[in-house]
Tab-separated table of N, CA and C in Angstrom:
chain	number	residue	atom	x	y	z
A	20	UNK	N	-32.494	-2.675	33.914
A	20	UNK	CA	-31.526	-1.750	34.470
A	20	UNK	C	-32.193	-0.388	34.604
A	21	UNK	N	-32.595	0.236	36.075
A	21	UNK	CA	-32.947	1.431	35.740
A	21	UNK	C	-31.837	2.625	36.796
A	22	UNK	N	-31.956	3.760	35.703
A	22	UNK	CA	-30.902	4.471	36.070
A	22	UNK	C	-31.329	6.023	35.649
A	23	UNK	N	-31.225	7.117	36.196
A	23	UNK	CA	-31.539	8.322	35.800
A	23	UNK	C	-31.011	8.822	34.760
A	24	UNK	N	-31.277	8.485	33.179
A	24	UNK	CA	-30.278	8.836	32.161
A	24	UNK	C	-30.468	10.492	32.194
A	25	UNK	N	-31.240	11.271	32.600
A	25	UNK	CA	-30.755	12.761	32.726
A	25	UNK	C	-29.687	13.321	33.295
A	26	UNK	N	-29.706	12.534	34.646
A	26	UNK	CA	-28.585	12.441	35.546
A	26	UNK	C	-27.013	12.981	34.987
A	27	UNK	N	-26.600	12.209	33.926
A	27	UNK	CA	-25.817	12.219	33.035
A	27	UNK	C	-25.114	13.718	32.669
A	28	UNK	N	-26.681	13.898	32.261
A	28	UNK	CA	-26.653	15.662	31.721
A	28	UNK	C	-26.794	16.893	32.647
A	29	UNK	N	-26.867	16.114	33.302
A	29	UNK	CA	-27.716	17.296	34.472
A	29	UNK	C	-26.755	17.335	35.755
A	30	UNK	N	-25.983	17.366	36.391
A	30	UNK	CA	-25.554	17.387	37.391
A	30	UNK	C	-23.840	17.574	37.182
A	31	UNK	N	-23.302	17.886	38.135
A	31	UNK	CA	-21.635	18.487	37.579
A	31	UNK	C	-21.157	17.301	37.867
A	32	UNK	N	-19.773	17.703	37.160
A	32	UNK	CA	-19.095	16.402	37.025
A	32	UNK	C	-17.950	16.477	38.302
A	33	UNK	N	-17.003	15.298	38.582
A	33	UNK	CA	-16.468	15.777	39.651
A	33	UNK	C	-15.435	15.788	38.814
A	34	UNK	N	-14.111	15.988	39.267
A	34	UNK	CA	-12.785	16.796	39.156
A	34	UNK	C	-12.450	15.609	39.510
A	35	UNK	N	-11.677	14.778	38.268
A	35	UNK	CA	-10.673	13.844	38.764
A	35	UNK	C	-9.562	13.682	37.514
A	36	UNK	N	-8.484	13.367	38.542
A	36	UNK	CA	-6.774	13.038	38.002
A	36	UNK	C	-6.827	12.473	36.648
A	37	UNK	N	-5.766	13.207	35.756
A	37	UNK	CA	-5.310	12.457	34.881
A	37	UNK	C	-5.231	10.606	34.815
A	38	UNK	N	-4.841	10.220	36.210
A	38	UNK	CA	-4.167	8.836	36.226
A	38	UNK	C	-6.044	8.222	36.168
A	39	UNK	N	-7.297	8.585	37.206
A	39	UNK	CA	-8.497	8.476	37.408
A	39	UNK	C	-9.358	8.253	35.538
A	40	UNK	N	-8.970	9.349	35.459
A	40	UNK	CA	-9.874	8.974	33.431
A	40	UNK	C	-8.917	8.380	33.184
A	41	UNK	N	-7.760	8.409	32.753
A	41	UNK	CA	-7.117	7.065	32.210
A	41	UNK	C	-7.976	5.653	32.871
A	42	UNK	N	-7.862	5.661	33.888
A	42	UNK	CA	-8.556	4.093	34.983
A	42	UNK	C	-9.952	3.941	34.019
A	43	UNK	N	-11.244	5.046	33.948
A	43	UNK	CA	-12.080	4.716	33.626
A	43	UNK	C	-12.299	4.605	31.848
A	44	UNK	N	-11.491	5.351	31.117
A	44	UNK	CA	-11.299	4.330	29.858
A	44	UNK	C	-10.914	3.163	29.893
A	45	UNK	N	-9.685	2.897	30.907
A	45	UNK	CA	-9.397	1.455	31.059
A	45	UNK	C	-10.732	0.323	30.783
A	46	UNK	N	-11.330	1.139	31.843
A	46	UNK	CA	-12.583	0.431	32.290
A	46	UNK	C	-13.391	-0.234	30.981
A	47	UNK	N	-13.925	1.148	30.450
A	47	UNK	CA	-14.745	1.273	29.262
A	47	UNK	C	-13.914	0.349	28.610
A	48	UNK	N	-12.715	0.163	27.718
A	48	UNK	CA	-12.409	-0.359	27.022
A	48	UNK	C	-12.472	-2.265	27.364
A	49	UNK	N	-12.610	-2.521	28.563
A	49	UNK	CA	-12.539	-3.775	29.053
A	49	UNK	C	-13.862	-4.772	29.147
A	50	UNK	N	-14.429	-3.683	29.010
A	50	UNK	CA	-16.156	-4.291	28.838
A	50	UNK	C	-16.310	-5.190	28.096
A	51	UNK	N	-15.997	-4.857	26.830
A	51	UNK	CA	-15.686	-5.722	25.518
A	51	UNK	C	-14.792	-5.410	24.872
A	52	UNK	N	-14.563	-7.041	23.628
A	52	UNK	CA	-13.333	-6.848	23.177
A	52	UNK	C	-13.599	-6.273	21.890
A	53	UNK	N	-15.014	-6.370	21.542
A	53	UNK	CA	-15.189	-5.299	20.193
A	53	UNK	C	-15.033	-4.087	20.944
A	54	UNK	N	-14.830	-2.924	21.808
A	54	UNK	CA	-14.260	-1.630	22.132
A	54	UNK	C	-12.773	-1.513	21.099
A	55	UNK	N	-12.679	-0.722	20.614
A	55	UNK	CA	-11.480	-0.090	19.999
A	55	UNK	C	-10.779	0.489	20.906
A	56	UNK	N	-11.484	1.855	21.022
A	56	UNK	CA	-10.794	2.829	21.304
A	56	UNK	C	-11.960	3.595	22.428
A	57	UNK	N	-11.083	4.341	23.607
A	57	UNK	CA	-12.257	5.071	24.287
A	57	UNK	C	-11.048	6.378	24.710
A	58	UNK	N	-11.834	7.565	24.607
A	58	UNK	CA	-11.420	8.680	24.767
A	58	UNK	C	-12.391	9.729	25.444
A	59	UNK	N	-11.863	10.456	26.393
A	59	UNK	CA	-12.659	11.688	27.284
A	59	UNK	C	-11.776	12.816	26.602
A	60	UNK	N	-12.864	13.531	25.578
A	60	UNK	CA	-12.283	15.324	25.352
A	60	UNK	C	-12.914	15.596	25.844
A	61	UNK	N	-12.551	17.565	25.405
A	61	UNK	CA	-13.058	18.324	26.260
A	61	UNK	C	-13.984	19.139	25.025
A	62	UNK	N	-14.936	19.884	25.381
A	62	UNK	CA	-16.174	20.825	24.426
A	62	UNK	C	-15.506	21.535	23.471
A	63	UNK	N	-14.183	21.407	23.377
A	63	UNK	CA	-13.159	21.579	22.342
A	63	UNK	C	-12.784	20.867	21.203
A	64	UNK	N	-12.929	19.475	21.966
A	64	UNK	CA	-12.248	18.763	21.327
A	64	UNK	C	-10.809	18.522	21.224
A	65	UNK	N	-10.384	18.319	22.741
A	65	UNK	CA	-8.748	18.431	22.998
A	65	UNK	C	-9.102	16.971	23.909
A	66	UNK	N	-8.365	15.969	23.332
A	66	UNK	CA	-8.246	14.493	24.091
A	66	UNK	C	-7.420	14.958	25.330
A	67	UNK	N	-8.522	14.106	26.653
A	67	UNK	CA	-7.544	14.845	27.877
A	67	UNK	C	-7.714	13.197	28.782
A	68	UNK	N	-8.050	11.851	28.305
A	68	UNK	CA	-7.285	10.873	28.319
A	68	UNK	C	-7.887	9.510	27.357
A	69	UNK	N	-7.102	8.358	27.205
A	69	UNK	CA	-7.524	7.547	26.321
A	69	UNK	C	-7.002	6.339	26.537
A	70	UNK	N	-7.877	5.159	25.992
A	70	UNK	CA	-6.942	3.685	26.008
A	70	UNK	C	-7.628	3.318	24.924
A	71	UNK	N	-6.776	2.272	23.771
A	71	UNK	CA	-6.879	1.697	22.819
A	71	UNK	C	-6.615	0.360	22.953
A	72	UNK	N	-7.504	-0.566	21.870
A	72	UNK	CA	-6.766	-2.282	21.981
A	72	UNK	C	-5.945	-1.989	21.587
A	73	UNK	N	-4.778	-3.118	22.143
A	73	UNK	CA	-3.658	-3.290	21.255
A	73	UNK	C	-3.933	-4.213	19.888
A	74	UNK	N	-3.414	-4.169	19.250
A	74	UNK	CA	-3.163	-5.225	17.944
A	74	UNK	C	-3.984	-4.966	17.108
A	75	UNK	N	-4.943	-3.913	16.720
A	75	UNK	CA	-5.954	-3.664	15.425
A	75	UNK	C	-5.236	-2.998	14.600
A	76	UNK	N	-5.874	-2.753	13.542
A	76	UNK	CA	-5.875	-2.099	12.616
A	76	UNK	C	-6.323	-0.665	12.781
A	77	UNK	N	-5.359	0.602	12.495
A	77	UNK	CA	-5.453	1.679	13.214
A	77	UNK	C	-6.211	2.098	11.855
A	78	UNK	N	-7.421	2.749	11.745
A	78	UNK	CA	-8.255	3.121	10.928
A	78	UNK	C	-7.932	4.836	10.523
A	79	UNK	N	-7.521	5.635	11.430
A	79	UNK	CA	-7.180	7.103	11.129
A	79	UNK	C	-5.927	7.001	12.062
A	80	UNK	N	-5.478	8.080	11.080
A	80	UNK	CA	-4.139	8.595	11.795
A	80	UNK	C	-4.211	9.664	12.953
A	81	UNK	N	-3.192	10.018	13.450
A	81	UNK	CA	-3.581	10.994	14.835
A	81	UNK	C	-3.990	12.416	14.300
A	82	UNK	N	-3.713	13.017	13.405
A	82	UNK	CA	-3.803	14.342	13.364
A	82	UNK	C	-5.009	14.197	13.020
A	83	UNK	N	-5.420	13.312	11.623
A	83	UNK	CA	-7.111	13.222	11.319
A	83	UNK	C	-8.138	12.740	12.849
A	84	UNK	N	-7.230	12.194	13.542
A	84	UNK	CA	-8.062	11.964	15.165
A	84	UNK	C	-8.309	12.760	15.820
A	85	UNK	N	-7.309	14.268	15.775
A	85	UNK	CA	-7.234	15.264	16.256
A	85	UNK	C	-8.734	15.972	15.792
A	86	UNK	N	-8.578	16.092	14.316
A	86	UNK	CA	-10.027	16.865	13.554
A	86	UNK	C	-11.785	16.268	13.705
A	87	UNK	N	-11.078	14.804	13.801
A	87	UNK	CA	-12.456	14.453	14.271
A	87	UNK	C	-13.019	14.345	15.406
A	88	UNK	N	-11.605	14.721	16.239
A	88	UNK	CA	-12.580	15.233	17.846
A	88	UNK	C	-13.115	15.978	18.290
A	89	UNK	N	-12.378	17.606	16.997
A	89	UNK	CA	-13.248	18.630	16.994
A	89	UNK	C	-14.270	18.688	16.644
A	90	UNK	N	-14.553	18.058	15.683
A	90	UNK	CA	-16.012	17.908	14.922
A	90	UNK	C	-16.843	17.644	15.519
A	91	UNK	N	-16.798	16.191	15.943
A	91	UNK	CA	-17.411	15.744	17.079
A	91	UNK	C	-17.675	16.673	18.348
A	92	UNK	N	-17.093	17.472	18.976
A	92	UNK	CA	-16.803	18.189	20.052
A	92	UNK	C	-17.996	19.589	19.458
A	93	UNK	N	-17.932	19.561	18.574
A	93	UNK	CA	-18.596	20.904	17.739
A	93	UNK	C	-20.220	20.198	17.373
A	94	UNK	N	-20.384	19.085	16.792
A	94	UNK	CA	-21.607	18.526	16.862
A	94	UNK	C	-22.440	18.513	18.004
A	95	UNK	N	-21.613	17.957	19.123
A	95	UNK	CA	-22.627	17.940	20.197
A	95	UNK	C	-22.585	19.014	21.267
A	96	UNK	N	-21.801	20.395	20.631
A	96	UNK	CA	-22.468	21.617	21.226
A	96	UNK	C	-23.385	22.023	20.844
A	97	UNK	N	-23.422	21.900	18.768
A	97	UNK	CA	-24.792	22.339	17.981
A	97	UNK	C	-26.197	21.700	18.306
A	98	UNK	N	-25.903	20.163	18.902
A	98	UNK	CA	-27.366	18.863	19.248
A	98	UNK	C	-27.512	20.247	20.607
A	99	UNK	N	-26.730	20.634	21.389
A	99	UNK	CA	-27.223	21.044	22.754
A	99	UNK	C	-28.703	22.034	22.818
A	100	UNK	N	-28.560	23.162	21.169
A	100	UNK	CA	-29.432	24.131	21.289
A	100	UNK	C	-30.795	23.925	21.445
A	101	UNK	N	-30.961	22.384	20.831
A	101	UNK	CA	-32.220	21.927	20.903
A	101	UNK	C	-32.626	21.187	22.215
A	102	UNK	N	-31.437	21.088	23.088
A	102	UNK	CA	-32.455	20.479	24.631
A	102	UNK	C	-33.449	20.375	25.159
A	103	UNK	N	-33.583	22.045	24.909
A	103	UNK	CA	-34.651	22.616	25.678
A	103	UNK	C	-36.299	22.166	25.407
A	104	UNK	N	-35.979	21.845	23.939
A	104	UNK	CA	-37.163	21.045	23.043
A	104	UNK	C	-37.502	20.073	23.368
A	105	UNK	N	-36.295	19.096	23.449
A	105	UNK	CA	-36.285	17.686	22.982
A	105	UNK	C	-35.522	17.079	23.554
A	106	UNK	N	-35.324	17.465	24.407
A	106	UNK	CA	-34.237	17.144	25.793
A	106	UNK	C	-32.780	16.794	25.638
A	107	UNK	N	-32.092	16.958	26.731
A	107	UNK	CA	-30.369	16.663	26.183
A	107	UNK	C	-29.937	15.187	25.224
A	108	UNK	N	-29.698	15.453	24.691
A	108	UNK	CA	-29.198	13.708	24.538
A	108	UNK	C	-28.510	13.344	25.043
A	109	UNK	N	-28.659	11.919	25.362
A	109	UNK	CA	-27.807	10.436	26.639
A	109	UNK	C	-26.232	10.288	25.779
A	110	UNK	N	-26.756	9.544	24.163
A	110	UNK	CA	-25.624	9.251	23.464
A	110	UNK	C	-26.426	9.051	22.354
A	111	UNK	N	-24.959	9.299	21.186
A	111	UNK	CA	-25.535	9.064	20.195
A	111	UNK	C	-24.629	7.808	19.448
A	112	UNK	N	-24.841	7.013	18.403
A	112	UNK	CA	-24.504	6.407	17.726
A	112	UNK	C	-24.471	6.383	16.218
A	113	UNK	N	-23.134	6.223	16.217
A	113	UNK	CA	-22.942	6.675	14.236
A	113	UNK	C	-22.257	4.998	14.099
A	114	UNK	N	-22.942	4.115	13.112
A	114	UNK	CA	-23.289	3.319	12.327
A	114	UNK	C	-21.939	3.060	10.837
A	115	UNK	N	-20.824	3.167	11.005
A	115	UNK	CA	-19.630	3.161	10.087
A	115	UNK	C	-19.804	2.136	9.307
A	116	UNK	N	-18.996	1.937	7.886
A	116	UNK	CA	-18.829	1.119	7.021
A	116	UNK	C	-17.755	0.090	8.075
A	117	UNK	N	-16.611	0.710	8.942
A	117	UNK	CA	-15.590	0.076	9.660
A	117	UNK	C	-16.008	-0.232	10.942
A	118	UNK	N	-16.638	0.876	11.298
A	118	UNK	CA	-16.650	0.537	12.908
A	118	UNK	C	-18.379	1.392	13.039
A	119	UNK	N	-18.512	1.707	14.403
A	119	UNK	CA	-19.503	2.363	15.385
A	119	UNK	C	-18.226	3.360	16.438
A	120	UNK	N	-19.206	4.262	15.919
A	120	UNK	CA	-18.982	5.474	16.859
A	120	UNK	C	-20.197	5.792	18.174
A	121	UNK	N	-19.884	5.868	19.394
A	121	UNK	CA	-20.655	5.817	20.359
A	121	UNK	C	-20.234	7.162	21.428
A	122	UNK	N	-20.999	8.035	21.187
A	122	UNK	CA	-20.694	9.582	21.684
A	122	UNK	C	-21.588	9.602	22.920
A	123	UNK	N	-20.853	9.972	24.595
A	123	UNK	CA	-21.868	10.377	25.207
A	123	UNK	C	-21.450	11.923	26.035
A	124	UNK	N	-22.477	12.668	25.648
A	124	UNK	CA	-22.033	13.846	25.927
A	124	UNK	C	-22.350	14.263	28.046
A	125	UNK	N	-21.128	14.909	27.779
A	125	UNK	CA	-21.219	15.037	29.753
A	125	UNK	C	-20.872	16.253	29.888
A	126	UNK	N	-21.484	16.786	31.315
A	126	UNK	CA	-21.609	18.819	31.038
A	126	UNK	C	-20.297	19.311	30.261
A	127	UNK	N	-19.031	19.059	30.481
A	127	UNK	CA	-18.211	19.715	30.036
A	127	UNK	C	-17.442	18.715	28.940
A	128	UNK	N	-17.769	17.685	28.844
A	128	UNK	CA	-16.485	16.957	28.319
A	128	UNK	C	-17.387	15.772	27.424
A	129	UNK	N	-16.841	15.318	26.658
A	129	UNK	CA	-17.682	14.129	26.016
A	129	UNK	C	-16.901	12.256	25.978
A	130	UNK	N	-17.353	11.202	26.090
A	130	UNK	CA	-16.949	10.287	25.914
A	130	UNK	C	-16.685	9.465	24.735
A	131	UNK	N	-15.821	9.289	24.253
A	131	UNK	CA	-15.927	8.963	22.767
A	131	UNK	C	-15.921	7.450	22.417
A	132	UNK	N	-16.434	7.094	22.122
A	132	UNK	CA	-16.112	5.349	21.886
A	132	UNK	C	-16.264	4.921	20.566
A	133	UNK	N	-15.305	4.139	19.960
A	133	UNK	CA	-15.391	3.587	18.383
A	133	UNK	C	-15.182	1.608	19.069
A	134	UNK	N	-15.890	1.262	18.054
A	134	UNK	CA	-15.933	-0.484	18.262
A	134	UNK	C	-16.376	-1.204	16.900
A	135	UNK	N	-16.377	-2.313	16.883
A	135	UNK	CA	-16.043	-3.147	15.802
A	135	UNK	C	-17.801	-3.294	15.555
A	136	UNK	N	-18.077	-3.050	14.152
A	136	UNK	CA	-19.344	-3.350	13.992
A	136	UNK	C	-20.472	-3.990	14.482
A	137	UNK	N	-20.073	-5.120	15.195
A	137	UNK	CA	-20.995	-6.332	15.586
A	137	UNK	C	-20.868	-5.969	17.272
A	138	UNK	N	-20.837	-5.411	17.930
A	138	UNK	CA	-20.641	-5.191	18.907
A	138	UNK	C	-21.988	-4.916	19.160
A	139	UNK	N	-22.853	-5.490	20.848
A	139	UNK	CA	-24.026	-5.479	20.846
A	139	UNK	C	-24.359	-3.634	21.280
A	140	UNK	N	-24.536	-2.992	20.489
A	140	UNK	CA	-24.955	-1.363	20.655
A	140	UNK	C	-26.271	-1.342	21.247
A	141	UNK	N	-26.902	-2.417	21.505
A	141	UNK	CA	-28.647	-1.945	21.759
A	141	UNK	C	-28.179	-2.434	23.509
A	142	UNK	N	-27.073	-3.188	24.073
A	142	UNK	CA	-26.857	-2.911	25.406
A	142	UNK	C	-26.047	-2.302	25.632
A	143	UNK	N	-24.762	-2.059	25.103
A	143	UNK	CA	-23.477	-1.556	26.033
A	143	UNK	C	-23.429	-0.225	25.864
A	144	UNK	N	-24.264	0.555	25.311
A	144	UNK	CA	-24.298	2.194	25.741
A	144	UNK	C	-25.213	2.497	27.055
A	145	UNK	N	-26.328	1.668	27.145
A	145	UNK	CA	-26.884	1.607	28.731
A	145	UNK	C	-26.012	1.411	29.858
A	146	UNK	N	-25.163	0.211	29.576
A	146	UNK	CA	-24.207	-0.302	30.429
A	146	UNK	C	-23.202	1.145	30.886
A	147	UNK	N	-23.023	1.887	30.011
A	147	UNK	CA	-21.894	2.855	29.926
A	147	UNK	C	-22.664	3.943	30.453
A	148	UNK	N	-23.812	4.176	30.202
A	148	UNK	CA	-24.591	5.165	31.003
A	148	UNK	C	-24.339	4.817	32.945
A	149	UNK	N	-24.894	4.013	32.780
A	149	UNK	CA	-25.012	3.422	34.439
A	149	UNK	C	-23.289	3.850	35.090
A	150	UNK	N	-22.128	3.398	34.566
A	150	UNK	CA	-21.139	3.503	34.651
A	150	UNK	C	-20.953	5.149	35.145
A	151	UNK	N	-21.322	5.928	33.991
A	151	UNK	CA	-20.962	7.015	34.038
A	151	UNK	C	-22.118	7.759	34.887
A	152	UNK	N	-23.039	6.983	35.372
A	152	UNK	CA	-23.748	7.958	36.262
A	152	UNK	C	-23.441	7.865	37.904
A	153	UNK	N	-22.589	6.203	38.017
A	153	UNK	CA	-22.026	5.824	39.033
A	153	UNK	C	-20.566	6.413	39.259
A	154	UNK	N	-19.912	6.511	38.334
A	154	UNK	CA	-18.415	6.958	38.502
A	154	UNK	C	-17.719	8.297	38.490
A	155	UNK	N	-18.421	8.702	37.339
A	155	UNK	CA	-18.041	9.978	37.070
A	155	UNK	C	-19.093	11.376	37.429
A	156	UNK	N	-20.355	11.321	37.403
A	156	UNK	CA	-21.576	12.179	37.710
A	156	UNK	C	-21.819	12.234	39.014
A	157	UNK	N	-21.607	13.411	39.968
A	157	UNK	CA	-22.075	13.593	41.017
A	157	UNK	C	-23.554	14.056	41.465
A	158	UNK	N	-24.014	13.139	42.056
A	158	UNK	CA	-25.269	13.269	42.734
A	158	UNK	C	-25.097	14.768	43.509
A	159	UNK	N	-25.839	15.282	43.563
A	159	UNK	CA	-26.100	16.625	44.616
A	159	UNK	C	-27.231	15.969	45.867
């Protein structure tokens, strides 16, 4: 699979509808059925859309969902200072006792993904790159 993973980082994003990111979490979440949960905040950390499986086991509650989007949202402004070094990062992956956390940061907004341990991580963040360099990242 080859694909411009700078691309990602590098180019503006386009401007689309509430109902549009809802569609492409849809998306994300349909890939697989280890996906939990997929969410687009903003460099804030304010969820601005999301889709979840139905029928799991809800691991945090919403307000603690709320704090860890800031965090998250605040981490990968602090990863940004070092770009210039060591280039932007694509995504990152955090490794849970419960799940995997799968972060990909985009100029303004970040993608959040949590999934069930066993879920193959060494392909489906590529897969999600390609996605997001096709769907959401505008070419200039």
């Amino acid at each position: 699979m080859e694909f411009d993973m700078q691309s990602v980082q590098n180019t503006s994003q386009k401007n689309f509808s509430q109902e549009r990111l809802e569609s492409f979490c849809n998306e994300i979440l349909n890939l697989d059925p280890k996906i939990r949960f997929v969410g687009i905040i903003t460099d804030k950390g304010k969820l601005l859309a999301e889709n979840k499986r139905k029928g799991l086991k809800v691991f945090i509650d919403p307000k603690d969902l709320e704090i860890l989007l800031m965090e998250t949202a605040l981490g990968v402004r602090m990863r940004r200072v070092h770009d210039d070094q060591l280039g932007p990062v694509n995504f990152t992956i955090s490794y849970g006792q419960n799940s995997i956390s799968i972060i990909f940061p985009l100029e303004t907004q970040m993608l959040c993904i949590t999934a069930e341990k066993d879920l193959d991580f060494l392909k489906i963040p590529f897969f999600i790159l390609k996605l997001l360099e096709e769907k959401i990242v505008k070419k200039d």
